[in-house]
Amino acid sequence: MSINKNSFWAYVTLGALGIFGPILFPDYTLSIAYLWMMVLMASTWDTLGGQMGYNSLGNITFFGVGMYVSAIVQVSFFYEGGVAEYTSAMGSIKPEFTAAQYFWGLSLGIIAAGAAALAMSLVFSTFMFGLRGPYFAIGSLGLAIAVAEITITINYVGAASGISMPLFPGEIEFRSTFFYMLCFGFAVVSHFLLRWLYSTQFGLAANAIRDDEDKAEAMGIPTLAYKRLGWGIAAFFMGCIGAVAGNMAGFIDKEVAYPIPTFGIFMVAMALLGGKGTLWGPVLGAIIFHVVKETTWTYLLNLQWIALGLILIINIVYFQQGIMGWLQTKFPERFGIVVDVSTIQDADGGSAEGKGAR
């Protein structure tokens, strides 16, 4: 798994931003943390949506499940009254956990969140992957909506009242930096895992499924197994980052845990903007999308959604392959793509080589 010159400098730039971001921009620490969160969301969505052509609108389901599972684990391990008593108090109970209890509970909560999201993806994939194309997209969206509605009927997790997360045992500055590093760390781990995964047989099988799933099955490729693996990886990381996001927010309910109209759609838009089906496309799309979103939110509050909408319209009309796809077409040599000019046909139907000879 070699790294070319372009990727090397991209890693250096993003690595410097990741490490020195909180130092250079202390007032924007949490904003940059959400940037890394969105990079993870877009990249993991692309595992199924870009690499395999299964455009899921329901990956946000695993984000919310991760939040609630983490909250249950963190509270139940160190609060003697249990989760039911804690949530029934509607936030009036504020147990003070020691630093060791908090960080130990958070660690277990993140692991449990990822595992629960992974298990959920494996269960639902048994019938969800019976759908294809727009039916899979709508089915996955319906799954997210259904899980969100079911959650607010469960009194054990606070129902519609939500649940307060344990208080962070430290200064506010350290709290921001701590959660920032978690978001950055998960984004880095997920990126390099996917980079390695796409270089293996998984990448070839995924692209075969995207190009023609029926032919892939006829060739003996276990398409269902690869699809479940791709969705499972996305679910695991979405569950983990959901646990982190819940602790960052400090309080979770249906709107926080299942932000379908925002993050649920954003992750798809970011992958399309950068170029789905590529390793760097979702990363680039997430960075541009988040910077525009935060800039317009700060300086053009009433025009934020207009600006984001214009970006998507321009993307769909002029850059249907995304920014990375356009760059690869415009500058193929910079991406190590060899173009055989002898196969390029001119407008008259002759080859470029033949045209030059006339």
XYZ file of C-alpha atoms in Angstrom:
358
model
C 0.000 0.000 0.000
C 2.319 2.732 -1.299
C 1.675 6.461 -0.961
C 2.249 8.654 -4.018
C 3.535 12.217 -3.935
C 0.093 13.853 -4.056
C -1.235 11.694 -1.227
C 1.917 12.321 0.803
C 1.438 16.083 0.785
C -2.273 15.700 1.461
C -1.445 13.610 4.532
C 1.143 16.153 5.689
C -1.323 19.042 5.330
C -4.234 17.293 7.011
C -1.965 15.826 9.683
C -0.654 19.293 10.519
C -4.209 20.633 10.686
C -5.264 17.737 12.876
C -2.383 18.074 15.318
C -1.981 21.845 15.459
C -5.586 22.865 14.762
C -6.600 23.277 18.429
C -3.403 25.249 19.083
C -3.698 27.588 16.099
C -7.479 27.996 16.313
C -8.435 27.421 19.972
C -11.804 29.154 19.553
C -12.762 26.717 16.796
C -11.656 23.472 18.413
C -15.106 21.897 18.488
C -15.910 23.174 15.011
C -12.820 21.426 13.619
C -13.756 18.353 15.670
C -17.066 18.249 13.805
C -15.096 18.554 10.569
C -13.275 15.291 11.336
C -16.582 13.732 12.329
C -18.034 14.665 8.950
C -14.950 13.296 7.175
C -15.584 9.965 8.903
C -19.286 10.035 8.032
C -18.689 10.753 4.349
C -15.835 8.251 4.033
C -17.693 5.381 5.688
C -20.874 6.133 3.721
C -18.824 5.814 0.545
C -17.860 2.246 1.458
C -21.332 1.123 0.439
C -22.668 4.118 -1.491
C -19.648 4.898 -3.647
C -17.657 1.691 -3.887
C -20.661 -0.625 -4.301
C -23.375 1.668 -5.634
C -25.795 1.089 -2.739
C -26.867 4.619 -1.829
C -27.920 4.372 1.791
C -29.908 7.191 3.385
C -30.053 5.405 6.722
C -26.476 5.265 8.009
C -27.460 7.872 10.577
C -29.337 5.026 12.311
C -26.055 3.636 13.633
C -24.982 7.086 14.804
C -28.048 7.362 17.047
C -27.891 3.778 18.263
C -24.265 4.362 19.254
C -25.253 7.422 21.261
C -27.909 5.634 23.275
C -25.891 2.469 23.847
C -22.950 4.512 25.099
C -25.209 6.462 27.463
C -26.669 3.249 28.893
C -23.229 1.740 29.466
C -21.732 4.885 30.996
C -24.608 5.392 33.423
C -25.313 1.775 34.364
C -21.718 0.945 35.260
C -21.222 3.656 37.861
C -24.656 4.894 38.987
C -26.131 2.621 41.629
C -29.730 3.568 40.904
C -29.497 2.241 37.369
C -30.450 3.721 34.038
C -34.227 3.611 34.615
C -34.005 5.699 37.799
C -31.519 8.061 36.178
C -33.699 8.758 33.136
C -36.965 8.941 35.099
C -35.559 11.909 37.009
C -35.492 13.867 33.713
C -32.080 15.370 34.312
C -32.532 16.303 37.973
C -30.015 13.635 39.038
C -26.443 14.793 38.442
C -24.116 12.053 39.691
C -20.488 13.072 39.937
C -18.269 10.389 38.499
C -14.586 10.316 39.297
C -12.186 10.838 36.403
C -11.376 7.121 36.375
C -15.066 6.178 36.339
C -15.861 8.636 33.563
C -13.039 7.679 31.216
C -13.439 3.966 31.900
C -17.173 4.235 31.293
C -16.617 6.260 28.119
C -14.151 3.699 26.779
C -16.571 0.844 27.418
C -19.415 2.926 26.009
C -17.601 3.593 22.727
C -16.707 -0.077 22.307
C -20.264 -1.166 23.103
C -21.668 1.475 20.738
C -19.566 0.234 17.842
C -20.392 -3.398 18.589
C -24.137 -2.716 18.873
C -24.194 -0.765 15.606
C -22.251 -3.537 13.873
C -24.632 -6.202 15.190
C -27.610 -4.131 14.088
C -26.231 -3.776 10.565
C -25.717 -7.537 10.307
C -29.277 -8.218 11.443
C -30.964 -5.723 9.122
C -28.708 -6.523 6.170
C -30.296 -9.967 5.895
C -33.394 -8.396 4.342
C -32.288 -4.856 3.426
C -29.941 -6.149 0.745
C -32.870 -7.786 -0.962
C -33.535 -4.248 -2.203
C -31.573 -2.433 -4.892
C -31.317 1.044 -6.367
C -33.831 3.625 -5.120
C -35.690 0.942 -3.172
C -32.638 0.352 -0.991
C -32.198 4.102 -0.485
C -35.817 4.579 0.595
C -35.755 1.392 2.662
C -32.676 2.510 4.585
C -34.263 5.923 5.162
C -37.390 4.224 6.471
C -35.224 2.175 8.816
C -33.687 5.338 10.282
C -37.078 6.987 10.769
C -38.559 3.850 12.347
C -35.680 3.381 14.799
C -35.862 7.052 15.791
C -39.605 6.834 16.463
C -39.269 3.582 18.398
C -36.545 5.091 20.580
C -38.805 7.850 21.909
C -41.306 5.239 23.122
C -38.768 3.489 25.374
C -38.950 4.902 28.895
C -35.759 3.111 29.889
C -33.726 5.585 27.820
C -35.796 8.625 28.693
C -38.369 8.301 25.892
C -39.125 11.725 24.377
C -37.473 13.528 27.319
C -34.022 12.278 26.356
C -31.118 11.468 28.621
C -28.346 13.612 30.098
C -24.812 12.352 29.625
C -22.366 12.130 32.557
C -20.495 15.362 33.222
C -16.929 15.603 31.965
C -14.517 15.674 34.950
C -12.224 18.447 33.806
C -11.810 22.010 32.613
C -13.821 23.158 29.608
C -10.643 23.764 27.570
C -9.406 20.229 28.194
C -12.869 18.872 27.440
C -12.860 20.441 23.969
C -9.342 19.209 23.211
C -10.109 15.702 24.474
C -13.157 15.217 22.271
C -11.348 16.860 19.374
C -8.584 14.277 19.551
C -11.144 11.465 19.697
C -12.847 12.725 16.528
C -9.519 13.207 14.769
C -8.303 9.790 15.885
C -11.393 7.968 14.630
C -11.217 9.830 11.300
C -7.568 8.798 10.855
C -8.154 5.163 11.818
C -11.189 4.827 9.543
C -9.352 6.453 6.618
C -6.332 4.176 6.744
C -8.485 1.106 7.326
C -10.511 1.948 4.229
C -7.351 2.746 2.262
C -6.013 -0.706 3.058
C -9.375 -2.380 2.468
C -9.783 -0.864 -1.005
C -6.341 -2.182 -1.978
C -7.389 -5.760 -1.205
C -9.770 -8.140 -2.938
C -12.595 -6.258 -1.226
C -11.994 -3.233 -3.456
C -12.179 -5.314 -6.626
C -15.302 -7.129 -5.452
C -16.974 -3.873 -4.388
C -16.401 -2.276 -7.787
C -17.635 -5.426 -9.528
C -20.854 -5.191 -7.507
C -21.213 -1.527 -8.463
C -20.651 -2.181 -12.175
C -22.923 -5.224 -12.510
C -23.973 -7.197 -9.454
C -25.628 -9.985 -11.427
C -22.452 -10.641 -13.406
C -20.416 -10.485 -10.196
C -22.614 -13.196 -8.689
C -22.319 -15.267 -11.861
C -18.532 -15.060 -11.531
C -18.783 -16.583 -8.058
C -18.259 -13.419 -6.013
C -20.152 -13.688 -2.673
C -21.818 -10.303 -3.115
C -23.974 -10.476 0.014
C -20.947 -11.154 2.215
C -19.050 -8.183 0.784
C -22.064 -5.883 1.120
C -22.574 -6.914 4.730
C -18.885 -6.345 5.423
C -18.967 -2.874 3.878
C -22.107 -1.837 5.743
C -20.791 -3.385 8.949
C -17.582 -1.343 8.830
C -19.567 1.839 8.231
C -21.955 0.958 11.064
C -19.136 0.258 13.515
C -17.451 3.614 12.985
C -20.778 5.463 12.943
C -21.662 3.875 16.278
C -18.304 4.826 17.792
C -18.448 8.426 16.587
C -22.066 8.606 17.749
C -20.907 7.752 21.274
C -18.328 10.538 21.083
C -20.859 13.018 19.683
C -23.345 12.232 22.451
C -20.771 13.067 25.096
C -19.804 16.224 23.237
C -23.441 17.349 23.198
C -24.000 16.451 26.867
C -27.643 15.581 26.235
C -29.288 13.290 23.706
C -32.806 12.891 22.424
C -34.375 11.980 19.098
C -33.256 15.156 17.303
C -29.677 14.929 18.569
C -29.256 11.194 18.017
C -31.037 10.884 14.666
C -30.424 14.139 12.723
C -31.757 12.703 9.470
C -32.436 16.054 7.683
C -28.927 17.330 8.475
C -26.105 14.850 9.089
C -28.125 12.042 7.532
C -28.208 13.921 4.218
C -24.924 15.798 4.649
C -22.826 12.627 4.535
C -24.319 11.742 1.148
C -23.929 15.288 -0.177
C -20.294 15.458 0.945
C -19.393 12.209 -0.798
C -21.117 13.346 -4.001
C -19.422 16.743 -3.833
C -15.936 15.324 -3.452
C -16.478 12.357 -5.735
C -17.981 9.087 -4.572
C -16.192 5.853 -5.242
C -12.801 7.408 -4.464
C -10.716 7.415 -1.298
C -10.060 11.159 -1.182
C -13.339 12.394 -2.662
C -15.415 12.141 0.544
C -12.564 13.719 2.533
C -12.321 16.684 0.161
C -16.091 17.009 -0.050
C -16.468 16.993 3.735
C -13.837 19.706 4.170
C -15.348 22.014 1.533
C -18.914 21.394 2.694
C -18.111 21.984 6.360
C -16.065 25.134 5.714
C -18.863 26.626 3.604
C -21.483 25.599 6.159
C -19.624 27.138 9.096
C -18.634 30.283 7.185
C -22.158 31.004 6.000
C -23.512 30.184 9.465
C -21.166 32.800 10.966
C -21.403 35.577 8.390
C -24.489 34.851 6.272
C -26.849 33.147 8.684
C -29.987 33.672 6.627
C -28.262 32.434 3.465
C -26.656 29.272 4.822
C -29.060 26.808 3.256
C -29.124 28.780 0.002
C -25.326 28.584 -0.240
C -25.304 24.850 0.494
C -28.081 24.293 -2.023
C -26.184 26.194 -4.720
C -23.093 24.078 -4.093
C -25.096 20.887 -4.579
C -26.776 22.223 -7.736
C -23.420 23.207 -9.261
C -22.031 19.836 -8.220
C -24.853 17.878 -9.856
C -24.974 19.975 -13.049
C -21.276 20.556 -13.748
C -19.362 18.027 -11.622
C -21.432 14.868 -11.711
C -18.349 12.776 -10.920
C -17.484 15.082 -8.029
C -14.424 17.257 -7.656
C -12.014 14.316 -7.581
C -13.587 12.803 -10.680
C -13.260 16.116 -12.514
C -9.641 16.523 -11.437
C -8.771 12.984 -12.517
C -10.298 13.655 -15.938
C -8.637 17.058 -16.284
C -5.202 16.101 -14.957
C -4.923 12.304 -15.281
C -1.118 12.308 -15.153
C -1.165 13.801 -11.648
C -3.115 10.771 -10.435
C -0.956 8.213 -12.183
C -3.588 7.588 -14.872
C -2.066 6.640 -18.225
C -4.066 7.877 -21.217
C -3.598 6.082 -24.521
C -4.182 8.855 -27.063
C -4.381 6.341 -29.901
C -7.740 5.200 -28.583
C -9.221 8.680 -28.391
C -11.611 9.338 -31.265
C -11.936 12.769 -32.796
C -15.165 14.352 -33.838
C -14.885 12.875 -37.332
C -14.548 9.341 -36.038
C -10.814 9.062 -36.706
C -8.167 8.487 -34.069
C -6.039 11.306 -32.705
C -2.991 9.616 -34.224
C -4.628 9.400 -37.630
C -5.779 12.984 -37.467
C -2.261 14.189 -36.875
C -1.044 12.245 -39.913
C -3.474 13.879 -42.324
